[in-house]
PDB file of C-alpha atoms in Angstrom:
ATOM      1  CA  ARG R  64      -9.874 -95.082  62.146  1.00  0.00           C
ATOM      2  CA  ASN R  65     -10.903 -93.064  65.111  1.00  0.00           C
ATOM      3  CA  ASN R  66     -10.904 -95.369  68.270  1.00  0.00           C
ATOM      4  CA  LEU R  67      -9.519 -94.223  71.341  1.00  0.00           C
ATOM      5  CA  ILE R  68      -8.008 -97.397  73.050  1.00  0.00           C
ATOM      6  CA  TYR R  69      -6.730 -98.173  76.287  1.00  0.00           C
ATOM      7  CA  ASN R  70      -5.907-100.130  79.180  1.00  0.00           C
ATOM      8  CA  VAL R  71      -5.801-103.444  77.242  1.00  0.00           C
ATOM      9  CA  PRO R  72      -2.590-105.552  77.404  1.00  0.00           C
ATOM     10  CA  SER R  73      -1.223-104.714  72.943  1.00  0.00           C
ATOM     11  CA  ALA R  74      -2.086-101.444  71.183  1.00  0.00           C
ATOM     12  CA  LEU R  75      -1.953-103.510  67.874  1.00  0.00           C
ATOM     13  CA  PHE R  76      -2.075-106.908  67.935  1.00  0.00           C
ATOM     14  CA  PHE R  77      -1.361-108.879  63.983  1.00  0.00           C
ATOM     15  CA  LYS R  78       0.023-112.193  64.793  1.00  0.00           C
ATOM     16  CA  ASN R  79       0.603-113.440  61.828  1.00  0.00           C
ATOM     17  CA  PRO R  80       1.885-112.269  58.158  1.00  0.00           C
ATOM     18  CA  THR R  81      -0.332-111.169  55.267  1.00  0.00           C
ATOM     19  CA  LEU R  82      -0.281-109.109  52.086  1.00  0.00           C
ATOM     20  CA  GLY R  83      -2.316-106.012  53.907  1.00  0.00           C
ATOM     21  CA  PRO R  84      -2.961-103.234  53.379  1.00  0.00           C
ATOM     22  CA  VAL R  85      -3.365-102.257  57.026  1.00  0.00           C
ATOM     23  CA  VAL R  86      -4.787 -99.008  57.533  1.00  0.00           C
ATOM     24  CA  VAL R  87      -4.167 -97.508  61.337  1.00  0.00           C
ATOM     25  CA  GLU R  88      -5.195 -94.034  61.351  1.00  0.00           C
ATOM     26  CA  ARG R  89      -6.300 -90.675  63.806  1.00  0.00           C
ATOM     27  CA  ASN R  90      -6.473 -93.232  67.268  1.00  0.00           C
ATOM     28  CA  VAL R  91      -5.887 -92.448  70.532  1.00  0.00           C
ATOM     29  CA  PHE R  92      -3.472 -95.145  72.294  1.00  0.00           C
ATOM     30  CA  HIS R  93      -2.728 -94.779  76.358  1.00  0.00           C
ATOM     31  CA  HIS R  94      -1.579 -97.477  78.668  1.00  0.00           C
ATOM     32  CA  THR R  95      -0.993-100.527  77.005  1.00  0.00           C
ATOM     33  CA  GLN R  96       1.492-103.684  77.720  1.00  0.00           C
ATOM     34  CA  MET R  97       3.292-102.725  74.279  1.00  0.00           C
ATOM     35  CA  LEU R  98       3.039-101.197  71.064  1.00  0.00           C
ATOM     36  CA  GLY R  99       2.639-104.664  69.904  1.00  0.00           C
ATOM     37  CA  LYS R 100       3.213-107.487  67.698  1.00  0.00           C
ATOM     38  CA  TRP R 101       2.593-106.098  63.702  1.00  0.00           C
ATOM     39  CA  ALA R 102       3.513-109.102  61.708  1.00  0.00           C
ATOM     40  CA  PRO R 103       1.518-108.203  58.117  1.00  0.00           C
ATOM     41  CA  SER R 104       3.164-106.131  55.135  1.00  0.00           C
ATOM     42  CA  ASN R 105       1.881-102.670  53.815  1.00  0.00           C
ATOM     43  CA  ILE R 106       1.047-101.371  57.186  1.00  0.00           C
ATOM     44  CA  THR R 107       0.464 -97.953  57.069  1.00  0.00           C
ATOM     45  CA  PHE R 108       0.344 -96.188  60.531  1.00  0.00           C
ATOM     46  CA  GLU R 109      -1.025 -92.445  60.506  1.00  0.00           C
ATOM     47  CA  GLY R 110      -2.149 -89.269  62.604  1.00  0.00           C
ATOM     48  CA  ASN R 111      -2.090 -91.525  66.003  1.00  0.00           C
ATOM     49  CA  ARG R 112      -1.572 -90.236  69.303  1.00  0.00           C
ATOM     50  CA  LEU R 113       0.318 -92.779  71.645  1.00  0.00           C
ATOM     51  CA  TRP R 114       1.265 -91.885  75.515  1.00  0.00           C
ATOM     52  CA  ASP R 115       2.043 -95.105  78.249  1.00  0.00           C
ATOM     53  CA  THR R 116       2.294 -97.503  75.512  1.00  0.00           C
ATOM     54  CA  GLY R 117       4.719 -99.246  77.070  1.00  0.00           C
ATOM     55  CA  ALA R 118       7.626-101.970  74.986  1.00  0.00           C
ATOM     56  CA  ALA R 119       8.059-101.055  71.259  1.00  0.00           C
ATOM     57  CA  ALA R 120       6.043-102.748  68.198  1.00  0.00           C
ATOM     58  CA  SER R 121       7.926-105.948  66.758  1.00  0.00           C
ATOM     59  CA  ILE R 122       7.518-105.922  63.208  1.00  0.00           C
ATOM     60  CA  GLY R 123       7.334-108.727  61.093  1.00  0.00           C
ATOM     61  CA  GLY R 124       6.422-112.383  62.683  1.00  0.00           C
ATOM     62  CA  PHE R 125       5.764-115.952  61.099  1.00  0.00           C
ATOM     63  CA  GLY R 126       2.983-116.767  63.382  1.00  0.00           C
ATOM     64  CA  GLY R 127       4.206-120.670  62.889  1.00  0.00           C
ATOM     65  CA  ASP R 128       4.787-120.683  59.466  1.00  0.00           C
ATOM     66  CA  THR R 129       8.361-119.890  58.003  1.00  0.00           C
ATOM     67  CA  SER R 130       8.244-120.917  54.597  1.00  0.00           C
ATOM     68  CA  ASP R 131       9.657-118.419  51.768  1.00  0.00           C
ATOM     69  CA  PRO R 132       5.749-117.404  50.391  1.00  0.00           C
ATOM     70  CA  VAL R 133       4.492-116.277  54.410  1.00  0.00           C
ATOM     71  CA  TYR R 134       8.283-114.558  54.785  1.00  0.00           C
ATOM     72  CA  GLN R 135       7.833-112.446  51.966  1.00  0.00           C
ATOM     73  CA  ARG R 136       4.243-111.295  53.742  1.00  0.00           C
ATOM     74  CA  SER R 137       5.662-110.812  56.929  1.00  0.00           C
ATOM     75  CA  GLY R 138       6.518-106.930  58.139  1.00  0.00           C
ATOM     76  CA  ARG R 139       6.998-105.297  55.024  1.00  0.00           C
ATOM     77  CA  ASN R 140       6.699-101.859  53.591  1.00  0.00           C
ATOM     78  CA  LEU R 141       5.728-100.060  56.831  1.00  0.00           C
ATOM     79  CA  ILE R 142       4.914 -96.360  56.635  1.00  0.00           C
ATOM     80  CA  LEU R 143       4.735 -94.664  60.116  1.00  0.00           C
ATOM     81  CA  ARG R 144       4.228 -91.055  59.799  1.00  0.00           C
ATOM     82  CA  TYR R 145       2.639 -87.985  61.294  1.00  0.00           C
ATOM     83  CA  ASN R 146       1.914 -89.910  64.308  1.00  0.00           C
ATOM     84  CA  THR R 147       2.863 -88.193  68.816  1.00  0.00           C
ATOM     85  CA  PHE R 148       4.350 -90.651  70.705  1.00  0.00           C
ATOM     86  CA  ILE R 149       5.162 -89.755  74.129  1.00  0.00           C
ATOM     87  CA  GLY R 150       7.397 -91.666  76.335  1.00  0.00           C
ATOM     88  CA  ARG R 151       9.082 -93.714  73.806  1.00  0.00           C
ATOM     89  CA  ASP R 152      12.746 -95.094  74.314  1.00  0.00           C
ATOM     90  CA  SER R 153      12.302 -97.410  71.747  1.00  0.00           C
ATOM     91  CA  LEU R 154      10.134 -97.305  69.012  1.00  0.00           C
ATOM     92  CA  LEU R 155      10.145-100.285  66.599  1.00  0.00           C
ATOM     93  CA  GLY R 156      11.906-103.192  66.759  1.00  0.00           C
ATOM     94  CA  PHE R 157      12.390-104.847  62.699  1.00  0.00           C
ATOM     95  CA  SER R 158      12.462-108.681  63.832  1.00  0.00           C
ATOM     96  CA  VAL R 159      12.287-110.290  59.793  1.00  0.00           C
ATOM     97  CA  TYR R 160      12.589-107.943  57.431  1.00  0.00           C
ATOM     98  CA  GLY R 161      14.499-104.766  57.984  1.00  0.00           C
ATOM     99  CA  SER R 162      14.691-102.658  54.490  1.00  0.00           C
ATOM    100  CA  GLY R 163      12.043-100.329  52.640  1.00  0.00           C
ATOM    101  CA  HIS R 164      10.575 -99.440  55.286  1.00  0.00           C
ATOM    102  CA  THR R 165       9.270 -95.182  56.122  1.00  0.00           C
ATOM    103  CA  ILE R 166       8.834 -93.192  59.195  1.00  0.00           C
ATOM    104  CA  GLN R 167       8.941 -89.914  58.652  1.00  0.00           C
ATOM    105  CA  TYR R 168       7.002 -86.554  60.659  1.00  0.00           C
ATOM    106  CA  ASN R 169       6.450 -87.999  63.259  1.00  0.00           C
ATOM    107  CA  VAL R 170       7.104 -86.958  66.947  1.00  0.00           C
ATOM    108  CA  ILE R 171       9.131 -89.386  69.467  1.00  0.00           C
ATOM    109  CA  GLU R 172       9.350 -88.412  73.005  1.00  0.00           C
ATOM    110  CA  GLY R 173      11.384 -89.967  75.438  1.00  0.00           C
ATOM    111  CA  LEU R 174      15.057 -91.646  73.443  1.00  0.00           C
ATOM    112  CA  SER R 175      16.175 -92.192  76.721  1.00  0.00           C
ATOM    113  CA  GLN R 176      18.652 -95.365  76.493  1.00  0.00           C
ATOM    114  CA  SER R 177      22.298 -94.789  77.245  1.00  0.00           C
ATOM    115  CA  ILE R 178      24.532 -96.055  74.522  1.00  0.00           C
ATOM    116  CA  THR R 179      26.836 -95.750  77.924  1.00  0.00           C
ATOM    117  CA  GLN R 180      24.915 -98.445  79.896  1.00  0.00           C
ATOM    118  CA  ALA R 181      23.460-100.595  77.401  1.00  0.00           C
ATOM    119  CA  HIS R 182      23.801-104.331  78.206  1.00  0.00           C
ATOM    120  CA  PHE R 183      22.615-107.326  75.365  1.00  0.00           C
ATOM    121  CA  ASP R 184      18.694-106.408  75.572  1.00  0.00           C
ATOM    122  CA  THR R 185      18.623-102.845  75.656  1.00  0.00           C
ATOM    123  CA  PRO R 186      16.855-101.466  72.140  1.00  0.00           C
ATOM    124  CA  GLY R 187      17.251 -98.786  70.544  1.00  0.00           C
ATOM    125  CA  TYR R 188      15.012 -96.043  69.174  1.00  0.00           C
ATOM    126  CA  LEU R 189      15.174 -98.433  66.533  1.00  0.00           C
ATOM    127  CA  SER R 190      16.030-102.435  66.316  1.00  0.00           C
ATOM    128  CA  ARG R 191      16.799-104.877  63.833  1.00  0.00           C
ATOM    129  CA  GLY R 192      16.706-108.771  64.420  1.00  0.00           C
ATOM    130  CA  LEU R 193      16.876-109.127  68.545  1.00  0.00           C
ATOM    131  CA  GLY R 194      16.284-113.184  68.702  1.00  0.00           C
ATOM    132  CA  GLU R 195      15.732-115.282  66.038  1.00  0.00           C
ATOM    133  CA  TYR R 196      15.932-113.619  63.281  1.00  0.00           C
ATOM    134  CA  THR R 197      19.200-111.230  62.970  1.00  0.00           C
ATOM    135  CA  ASP R 198      20.647-109.486  60.375  1.00  0.00           C
ATOM    136  CA  THR R 199      22.585-109.911  58.053  1.00  0.00           C
ATOM    137  CA  GLY R 200      26.300-108.419  57.303  1.00  0.00           C
ATOM    138  CA  VAL R 201      29.338-108.066  60.054  1.00  0.00           C
ATOM    139  CA  LYS R 202      29.340-105.943  62.462  1.00  0.00           C
ATOM    140  CA  SER R 203      32.790-104.664  61.702  1.00  0.00           C
ATOM    141  CA  ASP R 204      30.361-102.819  59.037  1.00  0.00           C
ATOM    142  CA  ILE R 205      27.090-101.062  59.247  1.00  0.00           C
ATOM    143  CA  THR R 206      26.056-100.733  55.919  1.00  0.00           C
ATOM    144  CA  THR R 207      25.267-104.477  55.250  1.00  0.00           C
ATOM    145  CA  SER R 208      22.601-104.833  57.195  1.00  0.00           C
ATOM    146  CA  GLU R 209      19.423-104.825  55.713  1.00  0.00           C
ATOM    147  CA  LEU R 210      18.904-101.032  57.306  1.00  0.00           C
ATOM    148  CA  ALA R 211      20.888 -99.528  55.175  1.00  0.00           C
ATOM    149  CA  VAL R 212      18.892-100.478  52.467  1.00  0.00           C
ATOM    150  CA  ASP R 213      15.847 -98.227  50.850  1.00  0.00           C
ATOM    151  CA  ASN R 214      14.927 -96.982  54.134  1.00  0.00           C
ATOM    152  CA  VAL R 215      13.504 -93.573  54.748  1.00  0.00           C
ATOM    153  CA  PHE R 216      13.942 -92.541  58.701  1.00  0.00           C
ATOM    154  CA  ASN R 217      13.752 -89.164  58.365  1.00  0.00           C
ATOM    155  CA  ASP R 218      11.646 -85.455  58.776  1.00  0.00           C
ATOM    156  CA  ASN R 219      11.139 -86.056  62.283  1.00  0.00           C
ATOM    157  CA  CYS R 220      11.079 -84.102  65.599  1.00  0.00           C
ATOM    158  CA  LEU R 221      12.714 -86.105  68.298  1.00  0.00           C
ATOM    159  CA  VAL R 222      12.418 -84.836  71.702  1.00  0.00           C
ATOM    160  CA  THR R 223      15.033 -85.623  74.386  1.00  0.00           C
ATOM    161  CA  SER R 224      17.251 -84.591  76.646  1.00  0.00           C
ATOM    162  CA  SER R 225      20.010 -86.844  76.130  1.00  0.00           C
ATOM    163  CA  THR R 226      23.461 -86.837  74.058  1.00  0.00           C
ATOM    164  CA  ASP R 227      24.142 -90.347  73.734  1.00  0.00           C
ATOM    165  CA  PHE R 228      20.982 -92.344  73.655  1.00  0.00           C
ATOM    166  CA  ILE R 229      20.635 -95.472  71.118  1.00  0.00           C
ATOM    167  CA  ALA R 230      19.206 -94.877  67.955  1.00  0.00           C
ATOM    168  CA  VAL R 231      19.590 -97.961  66.147  1.00  0.00           C
ATOM    169  CA  SER R 232      20.976-101.090  67.974  1.00  0.00           C
ATOM    170  CA  ARG R 233      21.596-104.221  65.948  1.00  0.00           C
ATOM    171  CA  TYR R 234      21.788-108.021  66.984  1.00  0.00           C
ATOM    172  CA  LEU R 235      23.829-110.442  64.560  1.00  0.00           C
ATOM    173  CA  PRO R 236      24.477-114.449  65.104  1.00  0.00           C
ATOM    174  CA  ARG R 237      25.894-115.182  68.374  1.00  0.00           C
ATOM    175  CA  ASP R 238      29.552-115.378  67.658  1.00  0.00           C
ATOM    176  CA  ALA R 239      31.680-118.921  68.684  1.00  0.00           C
ATOM    177  CA  SER R 240      31.904-118.330  72.251  1.00  0.00           C
ATOM    178  CA  GLY R 241      27.777-117.749  72.328  1.00  0.00           C
ATOM    179  CA  ASN R 242      27.784-113.898  72.921  1.00  0.00           C
ATOM    180  CA  TRP R 243      25.782-111.473  70.976  1.00  0.00           C
ATOM    181  CA  GLN R 244      27.002-109.247  68.408  1.00  0.00           C
ATOM    182  CA  ILE R 245      25.571-105.813  68.492  1.00  0.00           C
ATOM    183  CA  ASN R 246      26.350-102.628  67.271  1.00  0.00           C
ATOM    184  CA  TRP R 247      24.590 -99.832  69.534  1.00  0.00           C
ATOM    185  CA  LEU R 248      24.725 -96.176  67.148  1.00  0.00           C
ATOM    186  CA  THR R 249      24.354 -92.765  68.765  1.00  0.00           C
ATOM    187  CA  LEU R 250      22.334 -90.424  66.479  1.00  0.00           C
ATOM    188  CA  ALA R 251      25.356 -88.910  64.725  1.00  0.00           C
ATOM    189  CA  GLU R 252      26.544 -92.129  64.090  1.00  0.00           C
ATOM    190  CA  ALA R 253      23.297 -93.046  62.667  1.00  0.00           C
ATOM    191  CA  ARG R 254      23.642 -90.257  60.247  1.00  0.00           C
ATOM    192  CA  ALA R 255      26.674 -90.246  58.849  1.00  0.00           C
ATOM    193  CA  THR R 256      26.653 -94.163  58.197  1.00  0.00           C
ATOM    194  CA  LEU R 257      23.347 -94.949  57.584  1.00  0.00           C
ATOM    195  CA  GLY R 258      22.092 -91.214  56.636  1.00  0.00           C
ATOM    196  CA  PHE R 259      19.188 -91.590  58.910  1.00  0.00           C
ATOM    197  CA  GLU R 260      17.750 -88.624  60.531  1.00  0.00           C
ATOM    198  CA  THR R 261      20.076 -86.544  58.810  1.00  0.00           C
ATOM    199  CA  ARG R 262      17.065 -83.363  58.350  1.00  0.00           C
ATOM    200  CA  SER R 263      15.146 -84.530  61.511  1.00  0.00           C
ATOM    201  CA  VAL R 264      14.768 -81.871  64.234  1.00  0.00           C
ATOM    202  CA  VAL R 265      16.583 -82.521  67.860  1.00  0.00           C
ATOM    203  CA  ALA R 266      14.349 -80.962  70.600  1.00  0.00           C
ATOM    204  CA  PRO R 267      15.979 -80.568  74.305  1.00  0.00           C
ATOM    205  CA  ASP R 268      13.038 -79.127  75.638  1.00  0.00           C
ATOM    206  CA  LYS R 269       9.653 -81.022  75.393  1.00  0.00           C
ATOM    207  CA  HIS R 270       8.416 -77.894  77.298  1.00  0.00           C
ATOM    208  CA  ALA R 271       8.532 -76.306  73.956  1.00  0.00           C
ATOM    209  CA  VAL R 272       7.493 -78.791  72.194  1.00  0.00           C
ATOM    210  CA  PHE R 273       3.613 -79.544  73.868  1.00  0.00           C
ATOM    211  CA  VAL R 274       0.775 -77.047  74.273  1.00  0.00           C
ATOM    212  CA  ASP R 275       0.921 -78.278  77.623  1.00  0.00           C
ATOM    213  CA  TYR R 276       3.227 -81.221  78.778  1.00  0.00           C
ATOM    214  CA  ASP R 277       2.781 -81.700  82.137  1.00  0.00           C
ATOM    215  CA  GLY R 278      -0.592 -81.080  82.384  1.00  0.00           C
ATOM    216  CA  GLY R 279      -1.019 -83.839  79.829  1.00  0.00           C
ATOM    217  CA  ASP R 280      -1.641 -81.862  76.761  1.00  0.00           C
ATOM    218  CA  TYR R 281      -0.238 -83.639  73.546  1.00  0.00           C
ATOM    219  CA  THR R 282      -1.249 -81.139  71.094  1.00  0.00           C
ATOM    220  CA  ILE R 283       1.788 -79.994  69.188  1.00  0.00           C
ATOM    221  CA  ASP R 284       2.610 -76.389  69.921  1.00  0.00           C
ATOM    222  CA  ALA R 285       2.181 -74.397  66.559  1.00  0.00           C
ATOM    223  CA  ALA R 286       4.688 -72.223  67.701  1.00  0.00           C
ATOM    224  CA  GLY R 287       7.653 -74.941  68.397  1.00  0.00           C
ATOM    225  CA  PRO R 288      10.214 -76.927  66.600  1.00  0.00           C
ATOM    226  CA  CYS R 289       7.683 -79.093  65.969  1.00  0.00           C
ATOM    227  CA  ALA R 290       5.239 -77.322  64.214  1.00  0.00           C
ATOM    228  CA  GLY R 291       3.548 -79.006  61.722  1.00  0.00           C
ATOM    229  CA  MET R 292       4.762 -82.546  62.855  1.00  0.00           C
ATOM    230  CA  GLY R 293       3.187 -85.414  64.382  1.00  0.00           C
ATOM    231  CA  ALA R 294      -0.710 -86.090  64.792  1.00  0.00           C
ATOM    232  CA  ASP R 295      -1.563 -82.281  64.508  1.00  0.00           C
ATOM    233  CA  GLY R 296       0.156 -82.261  60.961  1.00  0.00           C
ATOM    234  CA  PHE R 297      -2.219 -85.282  59.530  1.00  0.00           C
ATOM    235  CA  ARG R 298      -4.037 -84.800  56.599  1.00  0.00           C
ATOM    236  CA  ARG R 299      -5.272 -87.429  54.967  1.00  0.00           C
ATOM    237  CA  PRO R 300      -4.118 -87.128  50.956  1.00  0.00           C
ATOM    238  CA  GLY R 301      -6.557 -85.118  49.165  1.00  0.00           C
ATOM    239  CA  THR R 302      -8.186 -83.343  51.783  1.00  0.00           C
ATOM    240  CA  GLN R 303      -7.700 -79.221  51.908  1.00  0.00           C
ATOM    241  CA  GLY R 304      -5.035 -78.152  54.047  1.00  0.00           C
ATOM    242  CA  ARG R 305      -2.870 -81.066  52.837  1.00  0.00           C
ATOM    243  CA  SER R 306       0.368 -81.571  54.526  1.00  0.00           C
ATOM    244  CA  ARG R 307       3.199 -81.513  53.454  1.00  0.00           C
ATOM    245  CA  ARG R 308       3.949 -85.113  52.900  1.00  0.00           C
TER     246      ARG R 308
END
């Protein structure tokens, strides 16, 4: 809690699965090469501010042991709420297990990856299964994905001027010819097929969201479309001025 972390390779690096809980709260991260590897289960990541933090966080991992007891403790039950993310095209990659996660009340600025320009390793805002641990189901039916089960991805503020950013990318085992099987979904498709972000705000003008975006002040404007969200909206449960959580 309450750390300033910058000029390091990874914002967080938890290599090995563990039952947790892990609490990451009210920190500032900036100028890292990646958000990091988040292998444990039961990570609660709340009230943090992040900018210039590189590649997406990889949720889940094995650290050398792929037995079932380790698998059951790998990347489960992530809670990501009331954070402010600046300059993010891809936020999270669920590399082991894609169900049972919560992403709410965050302000996420960036999201410029275009489906029309995507290639095999272009991740979405949320991704499932690039690499060794691919997703379940069949390509023609996204509802057979683990992502379709027991997730709460909603009530966020998505700050982007793009109309076709990649909201979800999903990777299945390679086909008989060795080609990747990939689904890329726009936000409209993710809303229609998975129920993701149906109540979320899409804010095309970042200058209306932050107090002084160009000046590097990422405080959420109380009169803007993302008021009450992000790190500025976070209150620990039980404290005065409790948030709407």
